[in-house]
Coordinates of C-alpha atoms and ligand atoms in Angstrom, one line a residue:
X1 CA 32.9 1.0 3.0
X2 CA 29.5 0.9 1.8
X3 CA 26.5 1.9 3.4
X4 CA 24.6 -0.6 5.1
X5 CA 21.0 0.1 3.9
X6 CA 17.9 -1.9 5.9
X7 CA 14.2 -1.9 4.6
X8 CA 11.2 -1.7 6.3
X9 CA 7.7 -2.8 4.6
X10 CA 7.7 -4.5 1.3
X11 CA 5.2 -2.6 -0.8
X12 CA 5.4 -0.6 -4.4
X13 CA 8.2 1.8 -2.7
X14 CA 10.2 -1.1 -0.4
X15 CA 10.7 -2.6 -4.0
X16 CA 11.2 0.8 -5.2
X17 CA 14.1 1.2 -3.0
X18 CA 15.4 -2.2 -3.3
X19 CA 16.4 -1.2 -7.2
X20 CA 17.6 2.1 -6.4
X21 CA 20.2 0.7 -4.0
X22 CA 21.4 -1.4 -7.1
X23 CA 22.0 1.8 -8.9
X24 CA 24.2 3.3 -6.4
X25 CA 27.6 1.6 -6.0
X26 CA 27.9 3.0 -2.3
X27 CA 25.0 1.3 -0.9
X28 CA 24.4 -2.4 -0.1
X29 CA 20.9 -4.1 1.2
X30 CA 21.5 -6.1 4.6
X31 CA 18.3 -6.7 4.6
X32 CA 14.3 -6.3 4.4
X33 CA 12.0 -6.4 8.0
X34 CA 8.3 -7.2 7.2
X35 CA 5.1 -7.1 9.5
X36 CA 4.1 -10.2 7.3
X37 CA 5.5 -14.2 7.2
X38 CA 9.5 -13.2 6.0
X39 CA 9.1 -16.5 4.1
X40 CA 5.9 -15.2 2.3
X41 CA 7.7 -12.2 1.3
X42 CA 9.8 -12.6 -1.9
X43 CA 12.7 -10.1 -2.6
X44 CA 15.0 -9.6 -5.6
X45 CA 18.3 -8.9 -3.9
X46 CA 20.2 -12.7 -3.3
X47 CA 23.0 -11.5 -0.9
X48 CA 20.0 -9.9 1.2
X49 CA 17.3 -11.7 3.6
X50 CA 14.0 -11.2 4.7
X51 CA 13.3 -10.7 8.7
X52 CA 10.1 -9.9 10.7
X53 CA 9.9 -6.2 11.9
X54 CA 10.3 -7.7 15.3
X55 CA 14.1 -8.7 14.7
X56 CA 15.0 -5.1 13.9
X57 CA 16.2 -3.8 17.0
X58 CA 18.6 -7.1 17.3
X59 CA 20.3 -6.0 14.0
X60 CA 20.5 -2.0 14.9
X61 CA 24.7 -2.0 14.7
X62 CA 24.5 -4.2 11.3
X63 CA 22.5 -1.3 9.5
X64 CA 23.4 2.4 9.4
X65 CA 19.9 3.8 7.9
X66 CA 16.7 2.1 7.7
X67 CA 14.4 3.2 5.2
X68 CA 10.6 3.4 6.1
X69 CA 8.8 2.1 3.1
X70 CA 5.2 1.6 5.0
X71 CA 2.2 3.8 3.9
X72 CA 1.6 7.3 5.2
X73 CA -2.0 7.0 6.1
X74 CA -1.6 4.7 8.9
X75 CA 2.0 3.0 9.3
X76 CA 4.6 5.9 8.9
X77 CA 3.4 8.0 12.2
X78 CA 3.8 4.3 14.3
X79 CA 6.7 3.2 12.4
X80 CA 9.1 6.1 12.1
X81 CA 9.5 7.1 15.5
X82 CA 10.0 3.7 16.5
X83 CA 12.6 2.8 14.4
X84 CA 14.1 6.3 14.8
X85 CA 15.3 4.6 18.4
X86 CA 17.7 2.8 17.0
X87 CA 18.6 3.8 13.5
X88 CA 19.3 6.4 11.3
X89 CA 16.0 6.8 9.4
X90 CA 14.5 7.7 5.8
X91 CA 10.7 8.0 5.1
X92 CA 8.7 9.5 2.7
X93 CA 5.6 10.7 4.8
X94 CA 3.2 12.9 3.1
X95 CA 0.1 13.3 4.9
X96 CA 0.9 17.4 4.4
X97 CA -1.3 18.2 7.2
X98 CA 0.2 15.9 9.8
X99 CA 4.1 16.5 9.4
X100 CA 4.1 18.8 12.3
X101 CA 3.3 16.1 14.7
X102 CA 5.3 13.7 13.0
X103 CA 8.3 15.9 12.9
X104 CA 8.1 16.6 16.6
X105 CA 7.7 12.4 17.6
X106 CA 10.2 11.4 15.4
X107 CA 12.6 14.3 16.7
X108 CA 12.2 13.2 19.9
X109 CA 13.0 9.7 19.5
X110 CA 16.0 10.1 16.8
X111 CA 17.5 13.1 19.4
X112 CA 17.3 10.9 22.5
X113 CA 19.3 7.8 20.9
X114 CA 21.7 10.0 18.6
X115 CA 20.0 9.1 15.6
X116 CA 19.2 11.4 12.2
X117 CA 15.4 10.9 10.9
X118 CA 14.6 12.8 7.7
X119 CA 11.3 12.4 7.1
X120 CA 8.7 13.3 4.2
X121 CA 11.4 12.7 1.4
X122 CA 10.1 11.7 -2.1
X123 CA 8.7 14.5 -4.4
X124 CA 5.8 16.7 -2.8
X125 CA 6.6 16.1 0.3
X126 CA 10.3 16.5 -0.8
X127 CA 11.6 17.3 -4.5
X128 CA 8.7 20.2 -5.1
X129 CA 8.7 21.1 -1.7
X130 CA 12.4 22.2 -2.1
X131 CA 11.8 24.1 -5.4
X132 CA 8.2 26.2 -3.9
X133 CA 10.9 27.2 -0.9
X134 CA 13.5 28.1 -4.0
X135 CA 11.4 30.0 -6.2
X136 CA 10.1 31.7 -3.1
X137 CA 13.3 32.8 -1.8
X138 CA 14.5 34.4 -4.7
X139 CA 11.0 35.4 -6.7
X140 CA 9.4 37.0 -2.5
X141 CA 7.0 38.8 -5.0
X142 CA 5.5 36.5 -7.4
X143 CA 2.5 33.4 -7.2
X144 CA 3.3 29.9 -7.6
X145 CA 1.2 26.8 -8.1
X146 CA 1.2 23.4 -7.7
X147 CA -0.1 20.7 -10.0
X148 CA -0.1 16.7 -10.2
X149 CA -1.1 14.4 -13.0
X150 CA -2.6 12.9 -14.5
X151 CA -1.3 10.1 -12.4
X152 CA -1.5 7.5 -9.4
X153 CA -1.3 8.7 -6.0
X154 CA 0.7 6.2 -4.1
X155 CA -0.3 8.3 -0.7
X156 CA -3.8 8.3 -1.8
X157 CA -4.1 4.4 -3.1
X158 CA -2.4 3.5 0.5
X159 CA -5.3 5.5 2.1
X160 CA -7.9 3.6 0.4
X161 CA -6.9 0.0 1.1
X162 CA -6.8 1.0 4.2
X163 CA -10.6 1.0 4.7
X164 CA -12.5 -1.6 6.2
X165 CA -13.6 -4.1 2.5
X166 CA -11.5 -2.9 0.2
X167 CA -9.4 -5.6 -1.1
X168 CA -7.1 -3.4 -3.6
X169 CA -7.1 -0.1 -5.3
X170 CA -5.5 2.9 -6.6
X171 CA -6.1 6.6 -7.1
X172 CA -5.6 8.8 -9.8
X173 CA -4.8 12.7 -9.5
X174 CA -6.3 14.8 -12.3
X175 CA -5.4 18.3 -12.8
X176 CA -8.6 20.5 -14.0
X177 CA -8.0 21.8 -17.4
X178 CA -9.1 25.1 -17.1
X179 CA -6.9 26.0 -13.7
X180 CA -4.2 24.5 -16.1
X181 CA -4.7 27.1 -19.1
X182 CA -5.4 29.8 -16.5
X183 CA -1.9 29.8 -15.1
X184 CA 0.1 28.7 -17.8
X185 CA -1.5 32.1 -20.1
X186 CA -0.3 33.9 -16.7
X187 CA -3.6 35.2 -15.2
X188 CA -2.2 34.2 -12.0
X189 CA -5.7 33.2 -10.9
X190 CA -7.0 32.5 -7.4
X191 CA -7.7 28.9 -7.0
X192 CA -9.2 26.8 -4.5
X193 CA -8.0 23.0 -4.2
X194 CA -11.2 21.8 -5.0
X195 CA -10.6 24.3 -8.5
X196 CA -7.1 22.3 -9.0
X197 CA -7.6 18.3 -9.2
X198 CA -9.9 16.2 -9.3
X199 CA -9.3 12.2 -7.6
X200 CA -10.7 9.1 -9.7
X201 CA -10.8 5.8 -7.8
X202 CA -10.8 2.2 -9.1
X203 CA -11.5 -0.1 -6.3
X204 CA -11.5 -3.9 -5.4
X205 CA -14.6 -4.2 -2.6
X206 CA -14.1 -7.5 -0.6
X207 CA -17.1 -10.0 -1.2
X208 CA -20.4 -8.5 0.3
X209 CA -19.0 -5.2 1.7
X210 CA -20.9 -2.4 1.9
X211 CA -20.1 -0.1 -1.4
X212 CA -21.5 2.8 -0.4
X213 CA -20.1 3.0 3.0
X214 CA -16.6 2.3 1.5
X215 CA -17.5 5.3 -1.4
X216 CA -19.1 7.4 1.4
X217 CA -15.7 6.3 3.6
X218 CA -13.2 7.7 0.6
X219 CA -15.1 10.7 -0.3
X220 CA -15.0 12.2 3.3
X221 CA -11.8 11.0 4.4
X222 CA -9.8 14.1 5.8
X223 CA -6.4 15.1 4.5
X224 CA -7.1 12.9 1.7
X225 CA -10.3 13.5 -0.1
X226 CA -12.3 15.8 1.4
X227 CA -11.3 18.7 -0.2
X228 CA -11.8 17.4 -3.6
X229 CA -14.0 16.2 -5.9
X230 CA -13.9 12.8 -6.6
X231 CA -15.3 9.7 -8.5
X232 CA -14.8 6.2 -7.0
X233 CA -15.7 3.2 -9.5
X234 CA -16.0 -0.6 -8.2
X235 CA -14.0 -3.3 -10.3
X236 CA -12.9 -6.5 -10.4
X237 CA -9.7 -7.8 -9.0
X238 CA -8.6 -8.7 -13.0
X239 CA -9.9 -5.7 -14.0
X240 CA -7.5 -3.8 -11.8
X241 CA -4.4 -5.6 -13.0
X242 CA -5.5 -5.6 -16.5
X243 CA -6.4 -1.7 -16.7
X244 CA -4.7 0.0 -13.7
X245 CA -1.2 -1.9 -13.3
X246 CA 0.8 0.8 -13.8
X247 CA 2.0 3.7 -11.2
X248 CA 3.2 6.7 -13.8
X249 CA 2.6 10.4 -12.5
X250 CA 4.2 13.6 -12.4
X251 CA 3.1 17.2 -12.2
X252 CA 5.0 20.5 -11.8
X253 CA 5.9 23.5 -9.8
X254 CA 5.4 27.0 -11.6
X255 CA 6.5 30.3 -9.8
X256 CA 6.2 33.7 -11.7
X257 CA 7.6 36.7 -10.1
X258 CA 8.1 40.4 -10.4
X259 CA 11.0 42.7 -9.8
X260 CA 12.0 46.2 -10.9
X261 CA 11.3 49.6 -9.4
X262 CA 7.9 49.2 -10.7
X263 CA 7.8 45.7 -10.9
X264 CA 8.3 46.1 -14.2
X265 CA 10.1 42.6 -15.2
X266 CA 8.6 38.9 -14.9
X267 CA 9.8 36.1 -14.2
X268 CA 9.0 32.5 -13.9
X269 CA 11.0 29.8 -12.9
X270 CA 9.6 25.8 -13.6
X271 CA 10.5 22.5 -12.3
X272 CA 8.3 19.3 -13.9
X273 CA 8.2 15.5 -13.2
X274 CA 7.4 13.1 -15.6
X275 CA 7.7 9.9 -13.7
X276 CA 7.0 6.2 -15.3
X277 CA 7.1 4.8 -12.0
X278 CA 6.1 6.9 -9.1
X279 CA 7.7 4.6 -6.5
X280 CA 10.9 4.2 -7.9
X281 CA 11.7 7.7 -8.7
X282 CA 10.8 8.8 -5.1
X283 CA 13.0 5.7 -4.1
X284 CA 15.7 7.7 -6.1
X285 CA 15.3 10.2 -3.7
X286 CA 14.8 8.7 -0.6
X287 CA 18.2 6.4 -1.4
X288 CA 20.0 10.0 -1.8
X289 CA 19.0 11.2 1.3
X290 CA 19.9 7.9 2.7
X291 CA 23.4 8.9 2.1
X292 CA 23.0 12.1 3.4
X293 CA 21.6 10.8 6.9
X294 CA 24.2 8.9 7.3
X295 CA 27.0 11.5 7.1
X296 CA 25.3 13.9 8.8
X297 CA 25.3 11.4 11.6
X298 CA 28.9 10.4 10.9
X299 CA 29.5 13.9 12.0
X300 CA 27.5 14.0 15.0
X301 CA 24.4 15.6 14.0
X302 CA 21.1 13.9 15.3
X303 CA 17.5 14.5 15.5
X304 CA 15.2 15.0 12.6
X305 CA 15.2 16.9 9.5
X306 CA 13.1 17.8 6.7
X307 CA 14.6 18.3 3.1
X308 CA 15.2 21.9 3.6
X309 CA 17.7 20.9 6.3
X310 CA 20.2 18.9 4.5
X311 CA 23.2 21.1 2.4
X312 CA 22.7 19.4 -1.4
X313 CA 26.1 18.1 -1.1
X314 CA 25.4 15.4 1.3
X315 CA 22.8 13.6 -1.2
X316 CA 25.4 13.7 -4.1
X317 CA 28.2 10.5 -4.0
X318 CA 30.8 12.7 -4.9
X319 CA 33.3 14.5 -3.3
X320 CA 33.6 18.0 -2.3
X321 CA 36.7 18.3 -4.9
X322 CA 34.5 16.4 -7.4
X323 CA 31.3 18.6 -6.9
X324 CA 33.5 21.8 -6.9
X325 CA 34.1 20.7 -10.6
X326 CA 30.8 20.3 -11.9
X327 CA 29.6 24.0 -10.9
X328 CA 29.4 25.0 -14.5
Ligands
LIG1 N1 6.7 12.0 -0.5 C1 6.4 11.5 -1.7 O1 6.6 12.2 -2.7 C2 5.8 10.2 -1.8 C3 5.4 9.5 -0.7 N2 4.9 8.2 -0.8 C4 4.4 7.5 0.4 O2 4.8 6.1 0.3 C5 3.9 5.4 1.0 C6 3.9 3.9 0.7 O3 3.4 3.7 -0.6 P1 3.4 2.2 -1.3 O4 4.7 1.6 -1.1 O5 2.8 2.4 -2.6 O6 2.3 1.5 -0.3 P2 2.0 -0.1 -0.3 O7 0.6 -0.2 0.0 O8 2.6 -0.8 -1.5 O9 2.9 -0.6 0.9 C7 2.7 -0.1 2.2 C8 2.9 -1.3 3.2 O10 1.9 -2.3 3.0 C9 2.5 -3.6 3.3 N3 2.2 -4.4 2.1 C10 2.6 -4.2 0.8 N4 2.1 -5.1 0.0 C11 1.4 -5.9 0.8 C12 0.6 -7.1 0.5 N5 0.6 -7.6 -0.7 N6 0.0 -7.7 1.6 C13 0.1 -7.2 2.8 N7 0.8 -6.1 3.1 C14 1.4 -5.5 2.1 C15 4.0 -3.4 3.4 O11 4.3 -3.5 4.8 P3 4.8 -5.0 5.4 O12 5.9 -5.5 4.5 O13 5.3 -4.7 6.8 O14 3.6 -5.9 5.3 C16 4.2 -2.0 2.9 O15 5.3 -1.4 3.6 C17 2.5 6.0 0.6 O16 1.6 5.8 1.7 C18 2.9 7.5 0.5 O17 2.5 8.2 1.6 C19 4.8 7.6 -2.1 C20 5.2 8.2 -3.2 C21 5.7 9.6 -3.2
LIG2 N1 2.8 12.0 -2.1 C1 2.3 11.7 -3.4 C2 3.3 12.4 -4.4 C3 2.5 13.6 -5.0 C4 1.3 13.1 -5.8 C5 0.2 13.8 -5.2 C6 -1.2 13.6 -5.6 O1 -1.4 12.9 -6.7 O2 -2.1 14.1 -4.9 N2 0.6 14.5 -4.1 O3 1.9 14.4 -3.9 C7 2.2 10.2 -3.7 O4 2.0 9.5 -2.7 O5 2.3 9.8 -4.8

């Protein structure tokens, strides 16, 4: 019996999440709520249909885990706890700062109604956030660093046509050279986040807005920009979709560690991204822990979870038997 998947908000990762369930045989799309017109939203699947947000509570025994597609910056800490009433949930909130506070509102809700929520699935929150907690566990004396790019924040792009004018945009992540060479020669330098990444913005300004309120808007928005140094550039509509269409990122987690009486041995353990599409490889994930949410609530588990809760098996489509076999 598959498992009944439900989407809500249509955007680069609803569509992501869309394909994703066409890749995995146990999955099936009953269908996708929107905040918009359904019959203004176009969707790929054929034996799926398009609902407003509002007729998602009707449908809550036809879908066993709805999957939170809507932006972090604004939607997610509305959306998630709401839904969380009466579904399973999946979302992919990153706004690193605020997961406390989303954690505890979507705990209450999914706990009250019997419900899993795992929330801040994708890849950092999620993939790298699971291999820092690795390397850490096993390296306890060592350094690790996180970088990104060069590639398009989907977190940050959401953020920025969020603001009052902007008409479209997107947001690229650019890790600073130098920090780069200083950890990969294994200096295991001390760097601040502003030392890391710079951001580069390409925005689409509604007719007559005020440019430097919206530049002044980005540059200073907390959790988001604040801590960086960044560039914003005003463009044309057609020059956005002829030189910005794509959504490729990436970026890696380095550890190195010592052990040894004397610490006399290093170590360093490395995992890398190299994504053409961000959305639908954090799709990828978010469909795998869709799985997992599901049989965890199949065996009576409820509440919410992060990714460090949930055993690996339960994201994998195999069996136990079957897993057992592929442990070398
Ligand atoms: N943890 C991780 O590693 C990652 C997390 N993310 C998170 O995913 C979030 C969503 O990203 P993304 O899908 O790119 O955001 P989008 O801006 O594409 O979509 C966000 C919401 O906006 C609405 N929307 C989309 N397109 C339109 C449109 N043309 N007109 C009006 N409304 C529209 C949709 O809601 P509706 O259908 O209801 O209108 C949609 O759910 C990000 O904010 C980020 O936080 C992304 C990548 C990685
Ligand atoms: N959450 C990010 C995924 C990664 C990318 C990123 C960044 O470029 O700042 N931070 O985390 C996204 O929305 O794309």
């Amino acid at each position: 019996m598959s498992i009944r998947i439900g989407i809500l908000g249509y955007g680069n990762l609803g569509r992501g999440v869309e394909c994703a369930i066409k890749h995995n045989p146990d999955m099936e799309l009953v269908g996708v709520f929107t905040r918009r017109a359904p019959e203004t939203v176009k969707i790929l699947t054929e034996t799926a249909k398009v609902y407003s947000v509002d007729d998602a509570e009707k449908m809550k025994d036809q879908i066993d885990v709805m999957i939170l597609c809507g932006g972090s910056a604004t939607d997610l800490p509305e959306q998630t706890p709401k839904y969380a009433q009466w579904f399973n949930v999946v979302d992919s909130f990153d706004t690193h700062k605020r997961i406390p506070e989303h954690f505890a509102n979507v705990d209450k809700a999914a706990s009250e109604n019997g419900h899993v929520g795992i929330i801040s699935v994708g890849w950092d929150p999620g993939m790298f956030s699971l291999n820092r907690m690795y390397a850490n566990a096993i390296l306890t004396n060592g350094k690790d660093y996180t970088f990104w790019g060069k590639g398009v924040s989907q977190g940050h792009s959401d953020a920025i046509r969020r603001i009052d004018g902007v008409k479209d945009g997107k947001q690229y992540t650019i890790p600073v050279e130098s920090a780069l060479e200083a950890v990969r020669s294994g200096k295991n330098p001390e760097l601040t986040t502003r030392e890391k990444h710079t951001r580069e913005c390409f925005v689409v300004a509604e007719e007559g807005a005020d440019l430097a309120r919206i530049e002044n808007e980005i540059k200073t928005m907390p959790n988001y920009f604040d801590e960086y140094d960044t560039t914003v550039h005003f463009i044309s509509e057609e020059e956005l979709k002829r030189d910005h269409s794509g959504i490729p990122h990436g970026g890696f987690v380095i550890r190195s560690g010592k052990t040894g009486w004397n610490d006399e041995n290093n170590h360093v353990i490395e995992y890398s991204l190299k994504l053409d599409s961000n959305p639908e490889f954090t799709s990828s994930v978010i469909i795998a822990y869709a799985r997992a949410a599901y049989r965890m609530n199949q065996e009576g588990q409820k509440g919410c979870k992060t990714v460090f809760d949930v055993a690996p098996a339960y994201l994998s489509a195999l069996s136990g038997e079957e897993l057992r076999k592929t442990l070398l």
